[in-house]
Structures are given as C-alpha cells and as structure tokens.
Amino acid sequence: MKRLIYSSIASDDVDFDTVGEILTHAVKRNKEKSITGMMIYDGHSFLQCIEGDDLVINKLWEKLNTDQRHHFLHINGEEHDEKRLFSNWNMGYMNNSHEIQEMIRKVTGRESASFETLSYPHAKVLLLQLSFLL
Ligand SMILES: Cc1cc2nc3c(=O)[nH]c(=O)nc-3n(C[C@H](O)[C@H](O)[C@H](O)COP(=O)(O)O)c2cc1C
C-alpha cells in the first residue's frame, strides 16, 4: 500500500462549493478504486493524503497534476505501509480553518505554518488527528 501526502494552492475560481463537488466525485471514484485518505481545505490551500495500491495512487497523482482547479502541487512525503491510516474514509474532509490552525499549533509547536512547509511526519499526524474530529 502506498501513501502520499501533498499540498497545493486552490485556483482563484475555486470556492467551498467547488470543493464540495470535487469531494463528492472523489469519494465515489475512491470507493471504486479502494483509495482512502483525508483532505483539508482552509479556503486557500489543500493538504491531502491518498492511500491505495501503487498503480492506482500513481494514476491518481497524474490526474491531480493536470487538474486546473489547483496548482503548485508539492509532495510533503510518501511511503509504503502495510496498514492504512484512513481506512474509515474514502476521503475524509475538513474545512474548518480554526480547527486546522489550532491542530497545526499543537502538532508543530509553531504559531502557524502553511501546508507546504509541513514535514511529512507533521502532515501525517495533522491529518490523522483532524480525522478523529470527523
Ligand atoms: C484538491 C483535489 C483533490 C482531489 N482528490 C481526488 C481524489 O481523492 N480522487 C479522485 O478520483 N479525484 C480527485 N480529484 C479530481 C482529480 O483531479 C480528477 O479530476 C479526477 O480523478 C478525474 O475523475 P475521472 O476518473 O472521473 O476522470 C481531486 C481534485 C482536486 C483539485
């Protein structure tokens, strides 16, 4: 099983409604492909973890890279693992900026941090802790 965490910046015309549409489609597709994960959106940037078979994740990564709804994709980290972290979620989602910022403070000890500056361990713990609030 491959796990990949990346961050990206939402395109100017993307708002909370658009992200809702992205998510609905993603959950449906991910279910079909046994992809699990967690995504957060703070109104400006995305941080997303995707987990699944190597080939399936590589294919999704290619698609994500050509998706005009976001840009500046940056891989925070990736690894292989026996177990999924987000087995309950075909794509968990949180967009509460306050909760996100609070958890960033707890996890990193920093006052604030943009998603792309998070180390892989910090990004992983952040998404996992936020998924517990869902
Ligand atoms: C921030 C963001 C996250 C996305 N997450 C997923 C995802 O988890 N799964 C997925 O299939 N598509 C996701 N997409 C959409 C893909 O980029 C692409 O549009 C989709 O895979 C194409 O779907 P199709 O298989 O119906 O052609 C995401 C797009 C954005 C902008």
CSV table of C-alpha atoms and ligand atoms in Angstrom, one decimal, residues 6 8 22 25-27 29-30 33 35 39 46 48 50 60 63-65 67 69-70 90-91, ligand 1:
chain,number,residue,atom,x,y,z
A,6,TYR,CA,0.8,16.6,-1.0
A,8,SER,CA,-1.5,22.5,-3.4
A,22,ILE,CA,-14.6,17.8,-6.1
A,25,HIS,CA,-16.8,12.9,-7.1
A,26,ALA,CA,-13.6,11.9,-5.3
A,27,VAL,CA,-15.4,9.8,-2.7
A,29,ARG,CA,-14.2,7.2,-7.5
A,30,ASN,CA,-12.1,6.4,-4.5
A,33,LYS,CA,-10.6,2.1,-6.6
A,35,ILE,CA,-8.5,4.6,-2.2
A,39,MET,CA,-8.2,16.2,2.7
A,46,PHE,CA,-5.3,21.9,0.1
A,48,GLN,CA,-4.4,15.7,1.0
A,50,ILE,CA,-4.2,9.4,-0.6
A,60,LEU,CA,-4.5,9.5,-9.4
A,63,LYS,CA,-4.7,13.2,-12.8
A,64,LEU,CA,-4.2,15.5,-9.9
A,65,ASN,CA,-1.3,17.1,-11.6
A,67,ASP,CA,-6.4,19.3,-12.7
A,69,ARG,CA,-8.6,23.5,-10.0
A,70,HIS,CA,-5.4,23.6,-8.1
A,90,ASN,CA,-12.7,7.1,1.1
A,91,MET,CA,-11.9,10.8,1.5
B,1,LIG,C1,-7.7,19.1,-4.4
B,1,LIG,C2,-8.2,18.0,-5.2
B,1,LIG,C3,-8.4,16.7,-4.7
B,1,LIG,C4,-8.8,15.7,-5.5
B,1,LIG,N1,-9.0,14.4,-4.9
B,1,LIG,C5,-9.4,13.4,-5.7
B,1,LIG,C6,-9.5,12.1,-5.2
B,1,LIG,O1,-9.2,11.8,-4.0
B,1,LIG,N2,-9.9,11.1,-6.0
B,1,LIG,C7,-10.2,11.3,-7.3
B,1,LIG,O2,-10.6,10.4,-8.0
B,1,LIG,N3,-10.1,12.5,-7.8
B,1,LIG,C8,-9.7,13.6,-7.1
B,1,LIG,N4,-9.6,14.8,-7.6
B,1,LIG,C9,-10.1,15.0,-9.0
B,1,LIG,C10,-9.0,14.6,-10.0
B,1,LIG,O3,-8.0,15.6,-10.1
B,1,LIG,C11,-9.6,14.3,-11.4
B,1,LIG,O4,-10.4,15.3,-11.7
B,1,LIG,C12,-10.5,13.0,-11.3
B,1,LIG,O5,-9.7,11.9,-10.8
B,1,LIG,C13,-11.0,12.7,-12.7
B,1,LIG,O6,-12.0,11.8,-12.5
B,1,LIG,P1,-12.4,10.7,-13.5
B,1,LIG,O7,-11.8,9.4,-13.1
B,1,LIG,O8,-13.9,10.7,-13.4
B,1,LIG,O9,-12.0,11.2,-14.9
B,1,LIG,C14,-9.2,15.9,-6.8
B,1,LIG,C15,-9.0,17.2,-7.4
B,1,LIG,C16,-8.6,18.2,-6.6
B,1,LIG,C17,-8.4,19.6,-7.2
